[in-house]
Structure formats: structure tokens, C-alpha cells
Coordinates of C-alpha atoms and ligand atoms in Angstrom, one line a residue:
X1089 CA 0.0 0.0 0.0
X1090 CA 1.6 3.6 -0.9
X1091 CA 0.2 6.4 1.3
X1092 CA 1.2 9.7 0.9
X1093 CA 1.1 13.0 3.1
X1094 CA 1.0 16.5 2.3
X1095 CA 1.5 19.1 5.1
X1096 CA 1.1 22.9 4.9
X1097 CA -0.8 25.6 6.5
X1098 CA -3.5 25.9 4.0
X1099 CA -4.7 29.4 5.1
X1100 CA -6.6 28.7 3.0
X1101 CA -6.4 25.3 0.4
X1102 CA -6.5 26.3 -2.9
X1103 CA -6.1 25.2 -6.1
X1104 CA -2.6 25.2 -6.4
X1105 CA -2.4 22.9 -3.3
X1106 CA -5.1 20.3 -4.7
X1107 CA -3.8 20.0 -8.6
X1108 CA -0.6 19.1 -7.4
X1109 CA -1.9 16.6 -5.0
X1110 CA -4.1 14.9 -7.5
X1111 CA -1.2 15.1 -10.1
X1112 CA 1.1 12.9 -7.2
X1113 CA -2.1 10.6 -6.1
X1114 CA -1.9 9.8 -10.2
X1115 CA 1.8 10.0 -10.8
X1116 CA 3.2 7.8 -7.7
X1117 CA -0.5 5.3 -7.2
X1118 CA -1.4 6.4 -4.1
X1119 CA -3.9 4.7 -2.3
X1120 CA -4.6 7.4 0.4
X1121 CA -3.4 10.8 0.2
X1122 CA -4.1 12.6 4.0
X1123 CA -3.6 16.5 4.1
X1124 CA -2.5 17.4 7.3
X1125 CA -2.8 21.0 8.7
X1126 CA -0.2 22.3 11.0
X1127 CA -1.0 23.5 14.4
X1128 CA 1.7 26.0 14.5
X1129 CA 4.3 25.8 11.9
X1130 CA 7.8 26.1 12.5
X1131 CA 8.9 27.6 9.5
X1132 CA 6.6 30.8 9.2
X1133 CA 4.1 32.9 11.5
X1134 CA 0.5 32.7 10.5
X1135 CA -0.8 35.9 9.9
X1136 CA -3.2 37.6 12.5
X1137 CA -6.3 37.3 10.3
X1138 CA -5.7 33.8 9.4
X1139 CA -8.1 31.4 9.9
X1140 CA -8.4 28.8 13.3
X1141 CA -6.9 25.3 13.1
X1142 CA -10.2 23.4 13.1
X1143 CA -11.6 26.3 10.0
X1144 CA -8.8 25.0 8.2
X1145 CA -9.1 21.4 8.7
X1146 CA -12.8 21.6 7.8
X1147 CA -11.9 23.6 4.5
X1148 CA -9.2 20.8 3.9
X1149 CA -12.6 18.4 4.5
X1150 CA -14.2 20.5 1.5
X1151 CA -11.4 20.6 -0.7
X1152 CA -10.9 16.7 -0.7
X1153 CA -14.5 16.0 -1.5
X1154 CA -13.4 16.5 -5.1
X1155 CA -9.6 14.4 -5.1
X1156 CA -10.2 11.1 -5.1
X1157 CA -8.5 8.8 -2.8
X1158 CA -7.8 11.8 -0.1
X1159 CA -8.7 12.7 3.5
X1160 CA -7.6 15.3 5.6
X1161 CA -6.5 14.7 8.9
X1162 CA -6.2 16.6 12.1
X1163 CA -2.8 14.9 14.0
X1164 CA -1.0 17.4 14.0
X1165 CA -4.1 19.8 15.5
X1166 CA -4.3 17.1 18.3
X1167 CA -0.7 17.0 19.3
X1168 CA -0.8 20.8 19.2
X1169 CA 2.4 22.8 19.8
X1170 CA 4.9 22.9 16.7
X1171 CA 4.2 20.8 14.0
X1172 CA 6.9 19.0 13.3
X1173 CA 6.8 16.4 10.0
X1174 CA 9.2 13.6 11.3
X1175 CA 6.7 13.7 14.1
X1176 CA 3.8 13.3 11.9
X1177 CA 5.9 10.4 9.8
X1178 CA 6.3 8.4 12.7
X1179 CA 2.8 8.3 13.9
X1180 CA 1.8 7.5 10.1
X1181 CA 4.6 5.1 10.1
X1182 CA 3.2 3.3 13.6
X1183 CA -0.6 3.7 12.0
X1184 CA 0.4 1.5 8.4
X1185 CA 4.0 0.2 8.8
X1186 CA 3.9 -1.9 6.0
X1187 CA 3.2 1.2 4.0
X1188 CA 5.5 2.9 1.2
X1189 CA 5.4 6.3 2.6
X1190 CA 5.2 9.7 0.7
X1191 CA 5.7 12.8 1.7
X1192 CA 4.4 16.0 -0.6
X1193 CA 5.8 19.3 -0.9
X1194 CA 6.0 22.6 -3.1
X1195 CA 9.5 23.7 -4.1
X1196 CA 9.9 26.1 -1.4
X1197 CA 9.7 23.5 1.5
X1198 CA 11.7 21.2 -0.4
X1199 CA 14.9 23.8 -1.4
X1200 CA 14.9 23.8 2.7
X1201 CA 13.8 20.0 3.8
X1202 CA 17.7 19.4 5.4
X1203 CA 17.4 22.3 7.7
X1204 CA 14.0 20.5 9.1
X1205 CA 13.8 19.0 12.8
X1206 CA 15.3 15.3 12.1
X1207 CA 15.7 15.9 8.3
X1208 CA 17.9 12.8 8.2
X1209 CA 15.2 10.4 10.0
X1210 CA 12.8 11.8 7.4
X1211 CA 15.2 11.2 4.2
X1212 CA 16.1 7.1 5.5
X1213 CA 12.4 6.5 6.2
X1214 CA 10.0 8.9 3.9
X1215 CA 10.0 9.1 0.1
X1216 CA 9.5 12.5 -1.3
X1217 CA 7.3 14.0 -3.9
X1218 CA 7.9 17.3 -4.9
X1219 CA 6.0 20.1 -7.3
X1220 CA 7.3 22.9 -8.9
X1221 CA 4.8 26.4 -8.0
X1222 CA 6.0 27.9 -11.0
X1223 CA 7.2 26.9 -14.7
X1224 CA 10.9 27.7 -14.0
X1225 CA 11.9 25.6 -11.1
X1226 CA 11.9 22.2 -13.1
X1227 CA 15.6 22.5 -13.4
X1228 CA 16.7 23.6 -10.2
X1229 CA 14.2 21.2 -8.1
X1230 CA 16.3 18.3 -10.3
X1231 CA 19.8 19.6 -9.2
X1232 CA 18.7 19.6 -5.6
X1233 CA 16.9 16.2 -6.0
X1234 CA 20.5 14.8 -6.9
X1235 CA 22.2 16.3 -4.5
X1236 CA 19.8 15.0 -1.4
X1237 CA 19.9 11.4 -3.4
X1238 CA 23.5 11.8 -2.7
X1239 CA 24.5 13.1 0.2
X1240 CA 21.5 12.0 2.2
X1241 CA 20.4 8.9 0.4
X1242 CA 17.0 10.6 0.0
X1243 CA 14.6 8.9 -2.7
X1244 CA 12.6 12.1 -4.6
X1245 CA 10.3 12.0 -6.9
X1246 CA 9.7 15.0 -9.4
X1247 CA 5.7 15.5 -9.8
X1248 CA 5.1 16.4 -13.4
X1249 CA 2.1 18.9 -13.4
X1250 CA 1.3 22.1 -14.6
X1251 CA 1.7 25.1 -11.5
X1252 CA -1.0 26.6 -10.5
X1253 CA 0.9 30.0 -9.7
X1254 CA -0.5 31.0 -6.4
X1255 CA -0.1 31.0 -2.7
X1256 CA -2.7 31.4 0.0
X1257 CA -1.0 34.7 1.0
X1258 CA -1.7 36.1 -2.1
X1259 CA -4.8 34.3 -2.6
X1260 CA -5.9 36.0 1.0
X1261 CA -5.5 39.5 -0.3
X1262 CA -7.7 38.7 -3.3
X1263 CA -10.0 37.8 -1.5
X1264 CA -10.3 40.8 0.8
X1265 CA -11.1 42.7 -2.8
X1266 CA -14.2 40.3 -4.2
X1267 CA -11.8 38.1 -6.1
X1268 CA -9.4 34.8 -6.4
X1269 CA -12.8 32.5 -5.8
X1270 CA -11.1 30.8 -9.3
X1271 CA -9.0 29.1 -7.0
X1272 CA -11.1 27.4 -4.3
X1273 CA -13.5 24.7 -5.0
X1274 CA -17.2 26.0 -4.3
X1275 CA -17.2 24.6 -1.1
X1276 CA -14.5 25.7 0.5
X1277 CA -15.5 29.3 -0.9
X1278 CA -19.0 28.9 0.7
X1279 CA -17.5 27.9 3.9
X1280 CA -15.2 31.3 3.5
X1281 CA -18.0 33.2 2.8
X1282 CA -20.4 31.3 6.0
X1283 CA -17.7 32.1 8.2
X1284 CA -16.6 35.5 6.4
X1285 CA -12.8 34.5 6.8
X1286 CA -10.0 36.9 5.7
X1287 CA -12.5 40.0 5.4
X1288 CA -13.6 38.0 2.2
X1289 CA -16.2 40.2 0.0
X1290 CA -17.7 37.6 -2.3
X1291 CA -17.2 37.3 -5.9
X1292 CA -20.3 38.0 -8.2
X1293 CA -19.6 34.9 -10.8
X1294 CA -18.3 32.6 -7.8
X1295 CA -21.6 34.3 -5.7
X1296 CA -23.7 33.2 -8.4
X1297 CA -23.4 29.7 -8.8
X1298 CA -23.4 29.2 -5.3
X1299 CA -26.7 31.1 -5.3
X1300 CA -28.7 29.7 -8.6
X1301 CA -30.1 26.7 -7.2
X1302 CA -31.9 29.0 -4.7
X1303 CA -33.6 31.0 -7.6
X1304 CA -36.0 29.1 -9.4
X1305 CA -35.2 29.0 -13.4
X1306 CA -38.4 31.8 -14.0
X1307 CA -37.1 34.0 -12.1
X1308 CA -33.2 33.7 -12.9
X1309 CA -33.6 35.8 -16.0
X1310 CA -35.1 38.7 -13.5
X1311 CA -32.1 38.4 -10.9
X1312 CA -29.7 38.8 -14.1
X1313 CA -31.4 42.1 -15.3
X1314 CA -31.6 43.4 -12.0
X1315 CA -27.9 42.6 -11.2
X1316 CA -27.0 44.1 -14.6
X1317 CA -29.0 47.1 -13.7
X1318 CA -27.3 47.7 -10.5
X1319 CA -24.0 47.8 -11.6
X1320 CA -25.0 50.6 -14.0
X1321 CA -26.8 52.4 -11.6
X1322 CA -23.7 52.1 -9.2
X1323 CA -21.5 53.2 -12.1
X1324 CA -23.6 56.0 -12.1
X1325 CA -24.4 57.3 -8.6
X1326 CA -20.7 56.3 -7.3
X1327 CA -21.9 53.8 -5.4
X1328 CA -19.8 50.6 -4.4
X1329 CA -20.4 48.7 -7.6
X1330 CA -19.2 45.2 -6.3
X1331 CA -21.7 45.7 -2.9
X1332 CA -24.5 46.8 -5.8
X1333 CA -23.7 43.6 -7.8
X1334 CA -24.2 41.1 -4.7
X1335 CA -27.0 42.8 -3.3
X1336 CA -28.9 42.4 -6.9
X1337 CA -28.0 38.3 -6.9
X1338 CA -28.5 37.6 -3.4
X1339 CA -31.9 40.2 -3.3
X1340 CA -34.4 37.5 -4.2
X1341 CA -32.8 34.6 -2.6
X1342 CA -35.7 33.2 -0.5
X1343 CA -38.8 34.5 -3.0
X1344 CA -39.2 31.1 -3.9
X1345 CA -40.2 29.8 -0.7
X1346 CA -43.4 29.2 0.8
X1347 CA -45.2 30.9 3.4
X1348 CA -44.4 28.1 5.8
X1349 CA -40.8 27.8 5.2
X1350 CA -40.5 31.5 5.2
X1351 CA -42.1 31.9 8.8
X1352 CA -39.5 29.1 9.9
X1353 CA -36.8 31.4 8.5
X1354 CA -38.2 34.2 10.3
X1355 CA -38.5 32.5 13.9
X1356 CA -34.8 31.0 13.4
X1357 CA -33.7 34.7 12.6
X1358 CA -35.7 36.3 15.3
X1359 CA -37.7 38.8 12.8
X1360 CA -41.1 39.3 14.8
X1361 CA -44.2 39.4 12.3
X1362 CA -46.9 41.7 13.4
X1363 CA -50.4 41.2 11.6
X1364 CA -49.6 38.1 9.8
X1365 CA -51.8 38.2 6.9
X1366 CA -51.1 37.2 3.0
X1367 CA -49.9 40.4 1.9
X1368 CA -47.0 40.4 4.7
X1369 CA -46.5 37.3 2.8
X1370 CA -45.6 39.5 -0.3
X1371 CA -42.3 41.0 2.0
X1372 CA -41.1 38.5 3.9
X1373 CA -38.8 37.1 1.3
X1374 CA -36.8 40.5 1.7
X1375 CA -36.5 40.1 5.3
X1376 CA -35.2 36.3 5.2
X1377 CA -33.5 36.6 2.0
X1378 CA -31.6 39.4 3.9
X1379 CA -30.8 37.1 6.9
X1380 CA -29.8 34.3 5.0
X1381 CA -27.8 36.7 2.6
X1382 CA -25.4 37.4 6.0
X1383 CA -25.6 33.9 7.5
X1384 CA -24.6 31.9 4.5
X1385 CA -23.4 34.1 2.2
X1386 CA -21.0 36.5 3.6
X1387 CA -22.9 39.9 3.2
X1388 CA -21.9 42.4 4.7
X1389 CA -24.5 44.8 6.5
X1390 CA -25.0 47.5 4.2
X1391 CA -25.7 44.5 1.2
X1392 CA -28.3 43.0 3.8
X1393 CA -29.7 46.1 4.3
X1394 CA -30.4 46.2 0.6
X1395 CA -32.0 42.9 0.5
X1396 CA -33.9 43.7 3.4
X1397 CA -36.1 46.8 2.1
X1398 CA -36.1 46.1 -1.9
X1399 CA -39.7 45.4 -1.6
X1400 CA -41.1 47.9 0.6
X1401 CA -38.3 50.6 0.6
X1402 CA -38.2 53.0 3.9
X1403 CA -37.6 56.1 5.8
X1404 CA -34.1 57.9 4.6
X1405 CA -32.8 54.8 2.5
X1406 CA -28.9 54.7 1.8
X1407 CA -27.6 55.1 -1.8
X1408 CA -27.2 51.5 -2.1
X1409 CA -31.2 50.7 -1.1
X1410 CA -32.2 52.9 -3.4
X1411 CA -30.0 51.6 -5.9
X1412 CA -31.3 47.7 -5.5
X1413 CA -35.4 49.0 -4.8
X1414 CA -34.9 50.5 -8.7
X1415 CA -32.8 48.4 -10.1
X1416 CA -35.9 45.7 -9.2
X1417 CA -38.2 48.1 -10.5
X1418 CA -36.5 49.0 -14.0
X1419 CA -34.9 46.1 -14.9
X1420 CA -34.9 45.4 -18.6
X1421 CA -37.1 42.4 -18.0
X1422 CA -39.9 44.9 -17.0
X1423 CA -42.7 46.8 -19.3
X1424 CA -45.9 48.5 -17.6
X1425 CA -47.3 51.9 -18.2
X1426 CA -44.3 54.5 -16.6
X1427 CA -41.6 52.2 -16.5
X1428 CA -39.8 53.7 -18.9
X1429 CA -40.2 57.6 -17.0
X1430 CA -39.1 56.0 -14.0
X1431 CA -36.2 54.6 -16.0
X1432 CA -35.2 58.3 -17.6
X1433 CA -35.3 59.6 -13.8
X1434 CA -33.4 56.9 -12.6
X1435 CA -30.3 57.9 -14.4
X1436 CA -30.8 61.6 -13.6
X1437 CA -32.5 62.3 -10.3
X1438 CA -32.8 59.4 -8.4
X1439 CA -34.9 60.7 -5.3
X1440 CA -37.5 62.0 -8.6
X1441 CA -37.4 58.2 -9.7
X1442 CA -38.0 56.8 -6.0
X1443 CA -40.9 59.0 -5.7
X1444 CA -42.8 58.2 -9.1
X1445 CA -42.1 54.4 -8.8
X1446 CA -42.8 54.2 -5.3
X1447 CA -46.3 56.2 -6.0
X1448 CA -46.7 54.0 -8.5
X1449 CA -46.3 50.9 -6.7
X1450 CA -48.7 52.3 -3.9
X1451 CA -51.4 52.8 -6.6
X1452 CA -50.8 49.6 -7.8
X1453 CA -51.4 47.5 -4.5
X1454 CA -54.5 49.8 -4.2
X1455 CA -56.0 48.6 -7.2
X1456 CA -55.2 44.6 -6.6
X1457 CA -56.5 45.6 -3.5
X1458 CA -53.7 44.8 -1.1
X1459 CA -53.1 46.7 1.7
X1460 CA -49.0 48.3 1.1
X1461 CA -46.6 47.5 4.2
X1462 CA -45.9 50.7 6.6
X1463 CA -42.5 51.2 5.3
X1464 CA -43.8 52.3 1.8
X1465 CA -45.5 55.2 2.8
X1466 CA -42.6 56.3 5.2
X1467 CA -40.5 56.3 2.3
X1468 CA -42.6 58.4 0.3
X1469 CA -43.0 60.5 2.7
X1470 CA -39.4 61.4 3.3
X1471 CA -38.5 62.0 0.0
X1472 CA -41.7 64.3 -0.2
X1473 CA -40.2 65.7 2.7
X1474 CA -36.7 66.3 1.6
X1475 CA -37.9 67.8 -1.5
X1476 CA -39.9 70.6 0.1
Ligands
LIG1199 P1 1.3 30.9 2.4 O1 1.2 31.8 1.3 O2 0.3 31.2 3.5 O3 2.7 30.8 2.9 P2 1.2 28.6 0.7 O4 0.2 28.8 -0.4 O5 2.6 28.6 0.4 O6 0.8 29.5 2.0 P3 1.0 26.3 2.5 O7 -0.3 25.8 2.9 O8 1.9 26.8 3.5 O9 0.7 27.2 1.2 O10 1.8 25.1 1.7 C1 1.7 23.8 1.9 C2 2.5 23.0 0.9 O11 1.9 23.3 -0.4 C3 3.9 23.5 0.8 O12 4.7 22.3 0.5 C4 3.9 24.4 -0.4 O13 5.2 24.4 -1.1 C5 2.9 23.7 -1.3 N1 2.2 24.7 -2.2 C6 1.6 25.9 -1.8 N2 1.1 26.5 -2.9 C7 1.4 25.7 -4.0 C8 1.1 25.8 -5.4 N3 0.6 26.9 -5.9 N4 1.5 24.8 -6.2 C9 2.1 23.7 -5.6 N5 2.4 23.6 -4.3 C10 2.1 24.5 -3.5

């Protein structure tokens, strides 16, 4: 049986980290591959806002859903203190000793491996597998292979596969700006965005597919317009055009519920109904869409805000609520008489365009005969207000 192991960090994994793995699992025939996260690394500091040892096993848990053949364990968590691999090797060793074992690693941990704790226990008992992180290290990784082969008796395999050139330090800073979701598999970027590690902002593409299966396909075709629509009226007004984007996919996320599953949402979340009758019904998908825009999704407060009062608008609305109530309303996907007034004002007076469409939207309630939520007339009225 070969097992291999591949140690790191991975704060956070990425793709870089899994291509090369699945490249080895291929290359050598492993049986098992384990990933093992350190507890505290002795070659590097983690950085303050990295994530916690057990966040970073249960990404590792999320990565390896899609290489077959590997498993991430948490040894080294367990043992705490510094993680030191010839430790690690010798509990593997204990766990399958009639095993071929492999050890994995990137060039830079390699171009070091004979300053590690008990390098020379390693090299006699531990084959290694080693990857080039970018498409000009091929040569040198080869000299050093020799050398260790050598001096050390080492036995080293080179990986062929093609680098993935990133690390999860600069993978960590993309993500901070709404990008570098390319390199994590979808769930490991959901469990970033759940547990809004790394001051992630989410990605509108990666945001998307995460989000689809929530919209149902008739109404996929309205969130596109209106998150097209957003990002021009962001463009626009000045407004933060990547918080416009997310608001506009995430804004309908719960619409296709039912009334049932929607009260359950609102009990979990604590959002008290008053006067539960059907046309509360007609709202409530803003309030637990906005909830479950925060709790799953990574929003941040402004973006739930957003989501929370695109149906009914309010009092004093921020640029951004406005932005997503119209970008709802106007969407290309929409023709009724005045649409296309409301569309000319929303591109030159904004507050002019909140006041016709919400007026509008009042006289249209009245004549289905619904009674219109509070917050509607409040938000009329302050515009009214402001424009005396
Ligand atoms: P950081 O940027 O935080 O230092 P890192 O991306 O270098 O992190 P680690 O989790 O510390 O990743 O690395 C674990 C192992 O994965 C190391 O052996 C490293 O060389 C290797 N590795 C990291 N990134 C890549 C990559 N893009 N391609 C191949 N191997 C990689």
C-alpha cells in the first residue's frame, strides 16, 4: 500500500495545493493521500487574520471531496504545539507500517527539507514527492533532487504537473477585494463566505453559482437584469459597484419559498411578524432573504440592508437601497405603463425616480386591492419631505 502526506498551512487550500496533489495521487498510485494542517508551523508565522486550526481542517474536509483517494487529517491539531513532520511520519509510520510512505511538498519547502527538525530520520524513512509552484523551477528542483539522493540517500520523486501559480498569501489578499474564488473549490468558498474569513467580500460569478439553485429558473432571468441594472446604476451614482452587484444576486434569494418555510426562517432569525396576513407574505422574502444573505453568504451589513427593504423601501434609504429597490423596478425584464419615465429619472434624479415608482407601486397594490406594508408610505414621505 503507498500512502502519501501532504503538510502545509493551508490558510486557505487552494487550487494550487489540490492540482498538485491529485497530479502525485496519479503520478506515484497512491492509495490514500491525508492532508495534514499544522497547528503551529515552525517555518513561518501565520498571519493575525488567518483562519483557526479546526476552520482550516474543515476547508481541507471541503477541498478533498473532489480528489479522489484523499482525506484530511487533524494529527498534528491534536498534538498541538509545533508541527513537526518527522513527528507526523512516525505516527503515520506506527498507523500503516507496511506502507510505502510519501511525503508531498511545493518547491519552497523542499529547497529547505535538510534544515528540518530530524531531516535525516525523514530522508532514510519517507520518500518524497515534490512540485514545482511555477514553470521555471523544473531544473533547479532536479539539481537539488540529486544532491539529497547523494548526500542524504533521499529517494525524490519529481511531480510532473502544470503550476498553479499562487499562494494562500496572495490568494488572501484577493480575497479581501471580491476576487481569487477561481481558485477554491465551491465549497470551501462557501465555507469562507459562511464564516466570512479573511475580510472575504464575495465574488459575483463565484456568488452566483453558489446562489442559482436558490432562484427558481423563472425568475433567474429577473435576478440577471436586475444585477445588470445595479451595476449601472452604481456606475452611475458612485456607489460601491461590487456591494450593488451582490445585493442584486443575493436580493431574491428566498422568493421562492413558501409561506411556511419562510415563517420558519423568520423564527430562526428572530424577525417578529406583526399582523400576519397574505400580503405580509408578499415581503417577507426580503427580510429572510436578507438574513440568509449574512448567514450563509458572507454579506456584509450595508448588502443585507439592501436585500432587506427592496420590496417595501423606507424612511431615509442609503444610496445603495435605493440603488437595488430600482434596479428591481426598471430592470430590462420589465414593461408596464411608466416604467420607462421612471427609467429616464433613474439615471438623472434618483430621489425624482423613488418618488414616481414608489407612488406607482402604492397605486398599484390599491387597485389589486392589497393593503401596502408601513415602510412604503414612510419612504414616500421622506422624500416628499426632503424635496420641500
Ligand atoms: P502561504 O502563502 O500562507 O505561505 P502557501 O500557499 O505557500 O501558503 P502552504 O499551505 O503553507 O501554502 O503550503 C503547503 C504546501 O503546499 C507546501 O509544501 C507548499 O510548497 C505547497 N504549495 C503551496 N502552494 C502551492 C502551489 N501553488 N503549487 C504547488 N504547491 C504549492
Amino acid at each position: 500500500m503507498k500512502i502519501g502526506f501532504f503538510g502545509g498551512t493551508f490558510n486557505p487550500p487552494h487550487s494550487g495545493h489540490m492540482s498538485a496533489a491529485a497530479a502525485a495521487i496519479k503520478q506515484l498510485g497512491l492509495d490514500k493521500l491525508f492532508f495534514i494542517p499544522t497547528a503551529v508551523p515552525p517555518h513561518k508565522k501565520l498571519p493575525d487574520d488567518s483562519a483557526a486550526g479546526i476552520q482550516r481542517y474543515e476547508m481541507l474536509k471541503e477541498a478533498c471531496k473532489d480528489i479522489p483517494n484523499s482525506e484530511a487529517l487533524d494529527i498534528e491539531l491534536r498534538r498541538g504545539g509545533e508541527s513537526y513532520t518527522a513527528d507526523t511520519a512516525r505516527e503515520l509510520k506506527a498507523q500503516y507500517p507496511e506502507a510505502e510512505l510519501w511525503m508531498l511538498c511545493g518547491e519552497d519547502m523542499f529547497l529547505t527539507l535538510e534544515q528540518w527538525y530530524r531531516s535525516d530520520w525523514i530522508f532514510k524513512n519517507v520518500n518524497i514527492a515534490v512540485f514545482a509552484r511555477n514553470d521555471f523551477a523544473e531544473k533547479k528542483l532536479a539539481r537539488h533532487a540529486a544532491q539529497l539522493a547523494s548526500d542524504k540517500g533521499a529517494s525524490v520523486e519529481l511531480i510532473k504537473s502544470e503550476p498553479v501559480v499562487i499562494s494562500s498569501t496572495k490568494l488572501r489578499e484577493m480575497l479581501k477585494n471580491g476576487a481569487g474564488g477561481e481558485y477554491l473549490s465551491d465549497g470551501v468558498y462557501s465555507y469562507i463566505l459562511k464564516n466570512r474569513l479573511y475580510g472575504v467580500r464575495p465574488q459575483p460569478d463565484k456568488l452566483w453559482k453558489l446562489v442559482e439553485p436558490w432562484i427558481k429558473e423563472k425568475r433567474r432571468d429577473h435576478v440577471s437584469g436586475c444585477r445588470a441594472e445595479a451595476v449601472k446604476l452604481a456606475v452611475r451614482w458612485g456607489a460601491d459597484v461590487l456591494d450593488a452587484e451582490n445585493a442584486a444576486i443575493l436580493h431574491d434569494l428566498t422568493k421562492g419559498m413558501d409561506s411556511n418555510e419562510q415563517l420558519i426562517l423568520c423564527e430562526k432569525y428572530g424577525k417578529i411578524i406583526r399582523n400576519i396576513d397574505k400580503d405580509d407574505f408578499n415581503v417577507l422574502h426580503a427580510f429572510t432573504g436578507a438574513e440568509i444573505a449574512g448567514a450563509l453568504f458572507g454579506a456584509s451589513d450595508e448588502v443585507c440592508s439592501a436585500i432587506r427593504w427592496h420590496t417595501t423601501g423606507k424612511a431615509d434609504m442609503t444610496l445603495l437601497e435605493k440603488i437595488i429597490w430600482l434596479a428591481d423596478y426598471i430592470e430590462p425584464g420589465r414593461s408596464f405603463p411608466g416604467v420607462e419615465e421612471v427609467r429616464r429619472l433613474a439615471y438623472t434624479d434618483i430621489d425624482e425616480a423613488m418618488k414616481l415608482a414608489l407612488g406607482m407601486s402604492l397605486d398599484n397594490l390599491k387597485n389589486r386591492g392589497i393593503k401596502p406594508y408601513g415602510a412604503t408610505f414612510d419612504a414616500l414621505a421622506f422624500l416628499a419631505d426632503k424635496g420641500e
